[in-house]
Coordinates of C-alpha atoms in Angstrom, one line a residue:
Chain K
M1 CA 143.4 -143.3 38.3
N2 CA 140.2 -141.7 37.0
L3 CA 137.4 -140.0 38.8
A4 CA 135.2 -143.1 39.3
E5 CA 138.0 -145.2 40.8
G6 CA 138.9 -142.4 43.2
V7 CA 135.3 -142.1 44.4
Q8 CA 135.1 -145.9 44.8
I9 CA 138.3 -146.0 46.9
V10 CA 137.2 -143.1 49.1
S11 CA 133.8 -144.5 49.6
F12 CA 135.2 -148.0 50.4
G13 CA 137.4 -146.4 53.1
I14 CA 134.5 -144.4 54.6
L15 CA 132.2 -147.4 54.5
S16 CA 134.8 -149.8 56.1
L17 CA 135.4 -147.3 58.9
M18 CA 131.7 -147.0 59.5
V19 CA 131.2 -150.8 59.6
I20 CA 134.1 -151.2 62.0
G21 CA 133.2 -148.2 64.2
A22 CA 129.6 -149.0 64.4
A23 CA 130.3 -152.7 65.1
L24 CA 132.7 -151.7 68.0
G25 CA 129.9 -149.5 69.3
V26 CA 127.4 -152.4 69.3
V27 CA 129.7 -154.4 71.5
L28 CA 131.2 -151.7 73.7
L29 CA 128.3 -149.3 74.5
S30 CA 126.5 -150.0 77.8
N31 CA 123.0 -148.8 76.6
I32 CA 121.5 -151.7 74.8
V33 CA 119.1 -149.5 72.7
H34 CA 122.1 -147.6 71.4
S35 CA 123.7 -150.9 70.5
A36 CA 120.6 -152.0 68.6
F37 CA 120.5 -148.7 66.6
L38 CA 124.2 -149.0 65.8
L39 CA 123.6 -152.5 64.6
G40 CA 121.2 -151.0 62.0
M41 CA 124.1 -148.7 61.0
V42 CA 126.4 -151.7 60.5
F43 CA 123.8 -153.3 58.2
A44 CA 123.3 -150.2 56.2
S45 CA 127.1 -149.7 55.8
I46 CA 127.4 -153.3 54.6
S47 CA 124.7 -152.6 52.1
G48 CA 126.9 -149.6 50.9
L49 CA 129.7 -152.1 50.3
Y50 CA 127.4 -154.2 48.2
I51 CA 126.6 -151.2 46.0
L52 CA 130.3 -150.7 45.5
L53 CA 130.5 -154.3 44.4
N54 CA 127.9 -153.5 41.7
A55 CA 125.3 -155.7 43.4
G56 CA 122.4 -153.3 43.7
F57 CA 119.7 -155.9 44.3
V58 CA 121.7 -157.5 47.1
A59 CA 122.2 -154.1 48.7
A60 CA 118.5 -153.3 48.6
A61 CA 117.6 -156.7 49.9
Q62 CA 120.2 -156.2 52.7
I63 CA 118.4 -152.9 53.7
L64 CA 115.0 -154.5 53.4
V65 CA 115.7 -157.6 55.4
Y66 CA 118.4 -156.6 57.9
V67 CA 117.6 -153.0 58.6
G68 CA 113.9 -153.0 57.9
A69 CA 113.0 -156.4 59.5
V70 CA 115.7 -157.9 61.7
N71 CA 116.9 -154.7 63.3
I72 CA 113.3 -153.5 64.0
L73 CA 112.4 -156.9 65.5
I74 CA 115.4 -156.5 67.8
L75 CA 114.3 -153.0 68.8
F76 CA 110.8 -154.2 69.4
G77 CA 112.1 -156.9 71.6
I78 CA 114.1 -154.5 73.6
M79 CA 111.4 -151.9 73.9
L80 CA 108.5 -154.2 74.8
V81 CA 110.4 -156.0 77.6
N82 CA 110.7 -153.3 80.2
K83 CA 112.6 -155.4 82.8
Q84 CA 114.3 -153.0 85.2
Q85 CA 117.2 -154.9 86.8
D86 CA 120.1 -153.4 88.5
F87 CA 123.4 -154.6 87.2
V88 CA 125.1 -156.6 90.0
P89 CA 128.9 -156.5 89.7
L90 CA 130.0 -160.1 89.5
P91 CA 132.9 -161.4 91.5
N92 CA 135.9 -162.4 89.3
A93 CA 134.3 -160.8 86.3
W94 CA 137.8 -160.2 84.8
L95 CA 138.1 -164.0 84.4
G96 CA 135.1 -164.1 82.0
K97 CA 136.3 -161.0 80.1
L98 CA 139.7 -162.6 79.7
A99 CA 138.2 -165.8 78.3
T100 CA 136.0 -163.8 75.9
A101 CA 139.1 -161.8 74.8
A102 CA 141.0 -165.0 74.2
V103 CA 138.2 -166.6 72.2
C104 CA 137.7 -163.5 70.1
G105 CA 141.4 -163.0 69.5
G106 CA 141.7 -166.7 68.5
L107 CA 138.8 -166.4 66.1
F108 CA 140.3 -163.2 64.6
A109 CA 143.7 -164.9 64.2
L110 CA 142.1 -167.9 62.6
L111 CA 140.1 -165.8 60.1
S112 CA 143.1 -163.6 59.3
T113 CA 145.3 -166.6 58.5
M114 CA 142.6 -168.0 56.4
V115 CA 142.1 -164.7 54.5
L116 CA 145.8 -164.2 54.0
G117 CA 146.5 -167.9 53.2
T118 CA 143.9 -168.4 50.6
T119 CA 144.8 -167.6 47.0
W120 CA 141.6 -165.8 45.9
A121 CA 140.6 -166.4 42.4
I122 CA 139.2 -163.1 41.3
S123 CA 136.7 -163.5 38.5
T124 CA 137.5 -161.6 35.4
E125 CA 133.9 -161.6 34.2
A126 CA 132.0 -158.3 34.3
A127 CA 129.7 -158.1 37.3
A128 CA 126.1 -159.0 36.5
G129 CA 124.9 -155.6 37.7
D130 CA 121.3 -155.0 36.9
G131 CA 120.9 -158.5 35.4
S132 CA 121.6 -160.0 38.8
V133 CA 117.9 -160.2 39.7
V134 CA 117.3 -162.7 36.9
L135 CA 120.5 -164.6 37.8
I136 CA 119.6 -164.9 41.4
G137 CA 116.1 -166.0 40.5
M138 CA 117.4 -168.7 38.2
H139 CA 119.8 -170.0 41.0
L140 CA 117.1 -170.0 43.6
F141 CA 114.8 -172.1 41.5
S142 CA 117.5 -174.5 40.2
D143 CA 120.6 -175.5 42.0
F144 CA 119.9 -173.6 45.2
L145 CA 116.3 -174.7 45.5
L146 CA 116.8 -177.0 48.5
P147 CA 118.7 -174.6 50.7
F148 CA 116.1 -171.9 49.8
E149 CA 113.2 -174.2 50.8
L150 CA 115.1 -175.3 54.0
A151 CA 115.5 -171.6 55.0
S152 CA 111.8 -171.0 54.5
V153 CA 111.0 -174.1 56.6
L154 CA 113.4 -172.7 59.3
L155 CA 111.5 -169.4 59.2
L156 CA 108.2 -171.2 59.5
I157 CA 109.4 -173.1 62.5
A158 CA 110.4 -169.8 64.1
L159 CA 107.0 -168.3 63.3
V160 CA 105.1 -171.2 64.8
G161 CA 107.3 -171.2 67.8
A162 CA 106.8 -167.5 68.4
I163 CA 103.0 -167.8 68.2
I164 CA 103.0 -170.7 70.6
L165 CA 105.2 -168.8 73.1
A166 CA 103.2 -165.6 72.7
R167 CA 99.7 -167.0 73.1
R168 CA 99.0 -168.1 76.7
E169 CA 96.0 -170.4 76.5
F170 CA 96.0 -171.7 80.0
I171 CA 95.1 -168.7 82.0
P172 CA 93.3 -170.0 85.1
D173 CA 90.1 -168.3 86.3
E174 CA 91.2 -165.4 88.4
Q175 CA 89.7 -164.9 91.8
P176 CA 89.6 -161.3 92.9
G177 CA 92.3 -160.8 95.5
D178 CA 93.9 -164.1 94.5
P179 CA 97.6 -163.3 93.8
Q180 CA 98.5 -164.3 90.2
P181 CA 101.0 -167.1 90.0
E182 CA 104.4 -165.7 89.3
G183 CA 105.0 -167.7 86.1
L184 CA 102.0 -166.2 84.2
K185 CA 103.0 -162.6 84.8
L186 CA 104.9 -160.5 82.3
P187 CA 107.8 -158.9 83.9
E188 CA 106.6 -155.4 84.6
R189 CA 107.5 -152.5 86.8
P190 CA 105.2 -152.2 89.8
R191 CA 103.1 -149.1 89.3
D192 CA 101.0 -146.8 91.4
L193 CA 97.4 -147.8 91.7
V194 CA 95.0 -145.2 90.5
A195 CA 91.7 -144.9 92.4
V196 CA 88.9 -145.5 89.9
G197 CA 86.1 -143.1 90.1
S198 CA 87.8 -140.6 92.4
A199 CA 87.2 -136.9 91.8
P200 CA 89.0 -135.6 88.7
P201 CA 91.5 -132.9 89.1
D202 CA 90.4 -129.3 88.8
G203 CA 89.4 -127.9 85.4
D204 CA 89.2 -131.2 83.8
A205 CA 85.5 -131.5 83.0
Chain L
M1 CA 109.4 -146.6 20.5
T2 CA 111.2 -143.3 20.4
L3 CA 113.8 -142.5 23.1
G4 CA 112.5 -138.9 23.6
I5 CA 114.9 -136.1 24.4
D6 CA 118.1 -137.0 26.2
L7 CA 119.1 -133.9 28.3
Q8 CA 122.1 -135.7 29.9
G9 CA 123.5 -136.8 26.5
S10 CA 123.2 -133.3 25.1
F11 CA 124.7 -131.6 28.2
V12 CA 127.7 -134.0 28.3
D13 CA 128.2 -133.5 24.5
A14 CA 128.1 -129.8 24.9
L15 CA 130.7 -129.8 27.7
T16 CA 133.0 -132.2 25.9
G17 CA 132.7 -129.9 22.9
L18 CA 134.0 -127.1 25.1
G19 CA 137.1 -129.2 25.9
L20 CA 136.2 -130.9 29.2
P21 CA 137.2 -134.5 29.7
A22 CA 134.2 -136.9 29.4
G23 CA 134.4 -137.9 33.1
A24 CA 134.3 -134.3 34.4
A25 CA 131.5 -133.5 32.0
K26 CA 129.4 -136.4 33.3
A27 CA 130.3 -135.5 37.0
S28 CA 129.2 -131.9 36.5
W29 CA 125.8 -133.2 35.1
L30 CA 125.2 -135.4 38.2
P31 CA 124.3 -132.7 40.8
L32 CA 121.8 -130.9 38.4
P33 CA 118.9 -133.4 38.3
M34 CA 119.4 -134.1 42.0
T35 CA 119.1 -130.5 43.0
L36 CA 116.2 -130.0 40.7
I37 CA 114.3 -133.0 42.2
L38 CA 115.2 -131.8 45.7
I39 CA 113.8 -128.4 45.0
A40 CA 110.7 -129.9 43.3
A41 CA 110.1 -132.2 46.3
T42 CA 110.4 -129.2 48.7
V43 CA 108.0 -127.1 46.6
S44 CA 105.6 -130.0 46.5
I45 CA 105.3 -129.7 50.2
F46 CA 104.0 -126.1 49.9
V47 CA 101.6 -127.1 47.2
T48 CA 100.3 -130.1 49.2
V49 CA 99.9 -128.2 52.4
W50 CA 98.0 -125.4 50.6
L51 CA 95.8 -128.0 48.9
E52 CA 95.2 -129.8 52.2
R53 CA 94.2 -126.6 53.9
K54 CA 92.0 -125.4 51.1
I55 CA 90.3 -128.8 50.4
S56 CA 89.8 -129.4 54.1
A57 CA 88.2 -126.0 54.4
A58 CA 85.9 -126.7 51.4
A59 CA 85.0 -130.1 52.9
Q60 CA 84.0 -128.3 56.1
Q61 CA 82.3 -125.3 54.3
R62 CA 85.0 -122.9 55.5
I63 CA 87.1 -120.6 53.4
G64 CA 90.5 -121.7 54.6
P65 CA 93.7 -119.6 54.5
E66 CA 93.0 -116.3 52.8
F67 CA 95.3 -113.5 53.8
A68 CA 98.9 -114.9 53.3
G69 CA 99.3 -114.2 49.6
P70 CA 96.7 -114.6 46.9
L71 CA 94.2 -117.3 48.0
G72 CA 96.5 -118.0 50.9
V73 CA 99.2 -119.7 48.8
L74 CA 101.9 -118.4 51.1
Q75 CA 100.3 -120.0 54.2
A76 CA 102.7 -123.0 54.1
A77 CA 105.7 -120.7 53.9
A78 CA 104.4 -118.8 56.9
D79 CA 104.0 -122.1 58.8
G80 CA 107.5 -123.1 57.8
L81 CA 108.9 -119.8 59.0
K82 CA 107.1 -120.2 62.3
L83 CA 108.6 -123.6 62.8
L84 CA 112.1 -122.3 61.9
V85 CA 112.0 -119.5 64.5
K86 CA 110.3 -121.5 67.2
E87 CA 112.3 -122.4 70.3
D88 CA 113.9 -125.8 69.9
I89 CA 112.9 -127.6 73.1
T90 CA 114.6 -130.8 74.3
P91 CA 112.6 -132.2 77.2
A92 CA 114.4 -133.4 80.4
K93 CA 116.0 -136.8 80.5
T94 CA 115.7 -137.4 76.8
D95 CA 118.4 -139.1 74.8
P96 CA 119.8 -136.0 73.0
W97 CA 121.5 -138.0 70.1
L98 CA 118.6 -140.2 69.3
F99 CA 116.1 -137.3 69.8
T100 CA 117.9 -135.4 67.0
L101 CA 118.6 -138.4 64.7
G102 CA 115.0 -139.7 64.8
P103 CA 113.4 -137.1 62.6
A104 CA 116.4 -137.1 60.2
I105 CA 116.1 -140.9 59.7
V106 CA 112.4 -140.5 58.9
V107 CA 113.0 -137.8 56.3
I108 CA 116.1 -139.0 54.5
P109 CA 114.8 -142.3 53.0
V110 CA 111.7 -140.4 51.6
F111 CA 113.9 -137.9 49.7
L112 CA 116.3 -140.7 48.6
S113 CA 113.3 -142.6 47.1
F114 CA 112.9 -139.8 44.5
L115 CA 116.0 -141.3 42.8
V116 CA 113.7 -143.8 40.9
V117 CA 110.6 -141.6 40.2
P118 CA 110.5 -141.1 36.4
F119 CA 108.9 -138.0 34.8
G120 CA 109.8 -139.1 31.2
Q121 CA 111.8 -141.6 29.3
N122 CA 115.1 -139.9 30.3
M123 CA 113.7 -137.7 33.0
V124 CA 114.7 -139.7 36.0
I125 CA 117.7 -139.3 38.2
T126 CA 118.8 -142.8 37.6
D127 CA 117.1 -145.7 35.9
L128 CA 118.2 -148.4 38.3
G129 CA 117.7 -152.0 37.6
V130 CA 116.3 -152.6 41.0
G131 CA 114.0 -149.5 40.6
I132 CA 110.8 -149.9 42.6
F133 CA 112.5 -152.4 44.9
L134 CA 114.8 -149.7 46.1
W135 CA 111.7 -147.7 47.2
I136 CA 110.3 -150.6 49.1
A137 CA 113.7 -151.2 50.8
L138 CA 114.1 -147.5 51.7
S139 CA 110.6 -147.1 53.0
S140 CA 111.3 -150.0 55.4
V141 CA 114.0 -147.8 57.1
T142 CA 111.5 -145.2 58.2
P143 CA 110.1 -147.2 61.2
I144 CA 113.6 -147.1 62.8
G145 CA 113.5 -143.4 62.9
L146 CA 110.0 -143.5 64.4
L147 CA 111.1 -146.0 67.0
M148 CA 114.1 -143.8 67.7
A149 CA 111.9 -140.7 68.1
G150 CA 109.4 -142.5 70.3
Y151 CA 112.0 -144.1 72.5
S152 CA 114.2 -141.1 73.0
S153 CA 111.4 -138.7 74.0
N154 CA 111.1 -140.1 77.5
N155 CA 107.4 -140.0 77.2
K156 CA 105.0 -143.0 77.3
Y157 CA 102.7 -141.6 74.7
S158 CA 105.7 -141.2 72.4
L159 CA 107.0 -144.7 73.0
L160 CA 103.5 -146.2 72.4
G161 CA 103.1 -144.0 69.3
G162 CA 106.6 -145.1 68.0
L163 CA 105.8 -148.8 68.5
R164 CA 102.4 -148.4 66.8
A165 CA 104.0 -146.6 63.9
A166 CA 106.6 -149.3 63.4
A167 CA 104.0 -152.1 63.7
Q168 CA 101.8 -150.3 61.2
S169 CA 104.4 -149.7 58.7
I170 CA 105.8 -153.3 58.9
S171 CA 102.3 -154.8 58.6
Y172 CA 101.3 -152.7 55.5
E173 CA 104.7 -153.1 53.8
I174 CA 103.8 -156.7 53.0
P175 CA 100.6 -156.2 51.0
L176 CA 102.3 -153.1 49.4
A177 CA 105.2 -155.2 48.2
L178 CA 102.9 -158.0 47.0
A179 CA 100.8 -155.5 45.0
V180 CA 104.0 -154.1 43.4
L181 CA 105.2 -157.7 42.7
A182 CA 102.1 -158.3 40.6
V183 CA 102.9 -155.3 38.5
V184 CA 106.5 -156.3 38.2
M185 CA 105.5 -159.7 37.1
M186 CA 103.6 -158.2 34.2
S187 CA 106.3 -155.8 33.1
N188 CA 109.2 -158.3 33.6
S189 CA 111.3 -155.6 35.2
L190 CA 111.8 -153.8 38.5
S191 CA 112.8 -150.6 36.7
T192 CA 110.2 -147.8 37.0
V193 CA 110.9 -146.7 33.4
D194 CA 110.2 -150.2 32.1
I195 CA 107.0 -150.4 34.1
V196 CA 105.7 -147.3 32.5
N197 CA 106.9 -148.3 29.0
Q198 CA 105.0 -151.6 29.4
Q199 CA 101.8 -149.5 29.8
A200 CA 102.5 -147.4 26.8
G201 CA 101.0 -147.6 23.3
Y202 CA 97.3 -147.9 23.9
G203 CA 96.7 -144.6 25.7
I204 CA 94.4 -144.8 28.7
L205 CA 93.3 -148.4 27.9
G206 CA 96.9 -149.7 28.4
W207 CA 97.3 -148.5 31.9
N208 CA 97.8 -151.0 34.6
I209 CA 94.7 -150.0 36.6
W210 CA 92.5 -151.9 34.2
R211 CA 94.6 -155.1 34.5
Q212 CA 95.3 -154.7 38.2
P213 CA 92.2 -153.1 39.8
I214 CA 92.6 -155.1 43.0
G215 CA 96.3 -154.5 43.1
F216 CA 95.6 -150.8 42.7
L217 CA 93.2 -150.7 45.6
I218 CA 95.6 -152.7 47.8
F219 CA 98.5 -150.5 46.9
W220 CA 96.5 -147.3 47.6
I221 CA 95.2 -148.5 51.0
A222 CA 98.7 -149.7 52.0
A223 CA 100.3 -146.5 50.8
L224 CA 97.9 -144.4 52.8
A225 CA 98.7 -146.6 55.9
E226 CA 102.5 -146.2 55.2
C227 CA 102.0 -142.4 55.0
E228 CA 99.9 -142.4 58.2
R229 CA 97.1 -140.6 56.5
L230 CA 93.8 -140.2 58.2
P231 CA 91.9 -143.5 58.2
F232 CA 95.2 -144.9 59.4
D233 CA 96.8 -142.1 61.4
L234 CA 96.9 -144.2 64.6
P235 CA 100.5 -143.5 65.6
E236 CA 99.4 -139.9 66.3
A237 CA 95.8 -140.5 67.2
E238 CA 95.1 -137.3 69.2
E239 CA 92.3 -138.8 71.3
E240 CA 94.5 -141.7 72.5
L241 CA 98.1 -140.7 72.3
V242 CA 98.3 -136.9 72.3
A243 CA 100.4 -136.8 69.2
G244 CA 102.2 -140.2 69.4
Y245 CA 105.9 -140.1 68.7
Q246 CA 105.7 -136.4 67.8
T247 CA 104.4 -135.3 71.2
E248 CA 107.7 -134.0 72.6
Y249 CA 108.9 -132.4 69.4
S250 CA 108.8 -128.7 68.6
G251 CA 110.5 -126.3 66.2
M252 CA 112.3 -127.6 63.2
R253 CA 112.6 -131.2 64.5
F254 CA 108.8 -131.3 64.4
G255 CA 109.0 -129.6 61.1
L256 CA 111.1 -132.5 59.8
F257 CA 108.3 -135.0 60.6
Y258 CA 105.8 -132.6 58.9
V259 CA 108.0 -132.4 55.8
G260 CA 108.5 -136.1 55.8
S261 CA 104.8 -136.9 55.9
Y262 CA 103.9 -134.6 53.1
V263 CA 106.8 -135.5 50.8
N264 CA 105.9 -139.2 51.5
L265 CA 102.3 -138.5 50.5
V266 CA 103.4 -136.9 47.2
L267 CA 106.0 -139.7 46.6
S268 CA 103.3 -142.4 47.2
A269 CA 101.0 -140.6 44.8
L270 CA 103.7 -140.4 42.2
L271 CA 104.4 -144.1 42.5
V272 CA 100.8 -145.0 42.2
A273 CA 100.8 -142.9 39.0
V274 CA 103.8 -144.7 37.8
L275 CA 102.7 -148.2 38.7
Y276 CA 99.0 -148.1 37.8
L277 CA 98.2 -144.9 35.9
G278 CA 100.7 -145.0 33.1
G279 CA 103.3 -142.6 34.6
W280 CA 104.1 -139.9 32.0
E281 CA 101.8 -141.4 29.3
L282 CA 99.0 -139.2 28.0
P283 CA 95.4 -140.6 27.9
V284 CA 95.8 -140.7 24.1
S285 CA 99.1 -142.2 23.1
I286 CA 101.6 -139.7 21.6
G287 CA 102.0 -141.9 18.5
A288 CA 98.3 -141.6 17.7
I289 CA 98.5 -137.8 18.1
A290 CA 101.5 -137.6 15.8
S291 CA 99.8 -139.6 13.1
V292 CA 96.6 -137.5 13.4
I293 CA 98.4 -134.2 12.9
G294 CA 100.6 -135.8 10.3
V295 CA 104.2 -135.3 11.7
S296 CA 106.8 -137.9 12.5
E297 CA 107.1 -138.9 16.1
S298 CA 110.8 -137.9 16.1
T299 CA 110.1 -134.2 15.2
P300 CA 112.1 -132.1 17.6
W301 CA 109.2 -129.7 18.6
L302 CA 106.8 -132.7 19.1
Q303 CA 109.3 -134.3 21.4
I304 CA 109.6 -131.2 23.5
V305 CA 105.9 -130.9 23.7
A306 CA 105.6 -134.6 24.6
A307 CA 108.2 -134.3 27.3
A308 CA 106.5 -131.2 28.8
A309 CA 103.1 -133.0 28.6
G310 CA 104.7 -136.1 30.2
I311 CA 105.9 -134.1 33.3
F312 CA 102.5 -132.4 33.5
M313 CA 100.6 -135.7 33.2
T314 CA 102.8 -137.3 36.0
L315 CA 102.2 -134.4 38.3
A316 CA 98.5 -134.2 37.4
K317 CA 97.9 -137.8 38.2
A318 CA 99.8 -137.6 41.4
Y319 CA 97.9 -134.5 42.6
L320 CA 94.6 -136.1 41.7
L321 CA 95.6 -138.9 44.1
V322 CA 96.6 -136.4 46.7
F323 CA 93.2 -134.8 46.3
I324 CA 91.5 -138.1 46.8
A325 CA 93.7 -138.7 49.9
I326 CA 92.6 -135.4 51.4
L327 CA 89.0 -136.1 50.6
L328 CA 89.3 -139.5 52.3
R329 CA 90.7 -137.8 55.3
W330 CA 87.5 -135.9 55.9
T331 CA 85.1 -138.7 54.9
V332 CA 86.4 -141.9 56.5
P333 CA 86.6 -142.2 60.2
R334 CA 89.8 -143.4 61.9
V335 CA 90.0 -147.2 62.5
R336 CA 91.0 -148.7 65.8
I337 CA 94.5 -150.2 66.2
D338 CA 93.1 -153.8 66.3
Q339 CA 90.9 -153.1 63.2
L340 CA 94.0 -151.7 61.5
L341 CA 96.1 -154.8 62.1
D342 CA 93.2 -157.1 61.2
L343 CA 92.7 -155.2 57.9
G344 CA 96.4 -155.5 57.1
W345 CA 97.0 -159.1 58.1
K346 CA 93.7 -160.9 57.7
F347 CA 92.2 -159.0 54.7
L348 CA 94.8 -157.2 52.5
L349 CA 97.5 -159.9 52.8
P350 CA 95.4 -162.8 51.6
I351 CA 93.8 -160.7 48.9
A352 CA 97.2 -159.5 47.7
L353 CA 98.4 -163.1 47.6
V354 CA 95.4 -164.2 45.6
N355 CA 95.9 -161.2 43.3
L356 CA 99.5 -162.3 42.7
L357 CA 98.4 -165.8 41.9
V358 CA 95.6 -164.7 39.5
T359 CA 98.1 -162.4 37.8
A360 CA 100.5 -165.2 37.3
A361 CA 97.8 -167.4 35.9
L362 CA 96.5 -164.7 33.6
K363 CA 100.1 -164.1 32.4
L364 CA 100.4 -167.7 31.5
T365 CA 97.0 -167.8 29.8
F366 CA 97.0 -164.5 28.0
P367 CA 100.6 -163.6 27.5
I368 CA 99.7 -160.8 25.0
A369 CA 97.6 -158.8 27.4
F370 CA 99.6 -159.6 30.6
G371 CA 103.2 -159.2 29.4
G372 CA 104.2 -162.8 28.7

């Protein structure tokens, strides 16, 4: 085993540990913001695995799309919705947890048998490496044109949907003192009212 | 096209000549350019901070730093030392892990991006096939660090500043990437070395700035916004947000943000030089100079002079841009957050798209001039 192979095996081990550890953290941590940041680490580690597979472009795209866009969107979502709600312990919560464990275990067993049962045909061709940009472009505009366009239509639908949800056109004329209907309010913490025009605190001229 | 001097090749040859196996010789070369670039990037902070202070002073008819070293060149070192020995405060009820990680995540991608900045044909840490795309991908990681810092500080100014910073960098990444795409389309490659080589041969007339004037302006505006330089320094707008996501930071953690912002400015200037100003190319092409003085282009001493001139040219172009950025800081007033987002989404984005379309059309019509 030469130097390059040793480095590859060690990095593969470290990256796999990072993916698994961070993914477990995403699921098990109670703080949702920590989970979201760990999700970013999962994506970044997967991009490291792509680099090991000699797919530099896919690795960079993984960072750009998943870490730079998807993960930030998730964080934005979490940070802009400041809904403070106490966690109410549910009765018979163990039942739900048991069902989740059963489903997850079943999925894991199914995937493991599939992975172990398939005879993987490992390509003997050299990896495309730096030429992969051209190859990916060729595929996107020939045999993968339809899936590519469908994915873009899906994104467009999501975009239009988000705009329609975000803009609230029908805000009725508000009468002073009229309580706003509950449905039009964004969930927000009640805050102390500050008296407008009251005397400023000392030394604040 | 000459290949220029190949330091790595000579180094590896010398070590294998001494009896080392080829793999070990190559592995012992690897840390050298990385360390060199790391040191150069760190030194560039001192230079940029000094320039910023001196030029700002000149713009305001002051003298600026004077007493720390000749002409105040050691002022940045004094600042750094002050930050190092300052008390490291962690405010109450912060999230200690995220509070520490935030600045690191802001700084690391900036330094990693130096992987693809070329100073000569072989003077680049690695000539990656994805080249400039790696920089775009890495710069999209920075907002995560900003959000982390803003969230963990347990301060509303910080959170708002972090959210603003993330929104700003996401918005301006798109025109930035589209402007880069137009250049990439002309050079048929993402590699930074290929992008410079495509501009070579005609001296100053071959530089991309003449073929991509609109792309150059879009890129420069978007790069300033990505660096949070003054017309766009909303995330830390003092009048509105105290200091944005940096409010609760002190000592070396604040220093990391400081380092990150200056290295990012130098990096952006270097990349503008590479993408639009011909990288390491001289205003008169080296081939023309060689034919005038009547020596072959592959003469060893000429190659060494050309390599040195290349490094000098890259840095000179980058620091000219840094100078412009500092002047802009004192001449252009800060925009409002809604103006900033309007400028990004409603003005730069459509113009960048049109620029891309026009470039594609010109490439089809005049394949000789636009890299067919």
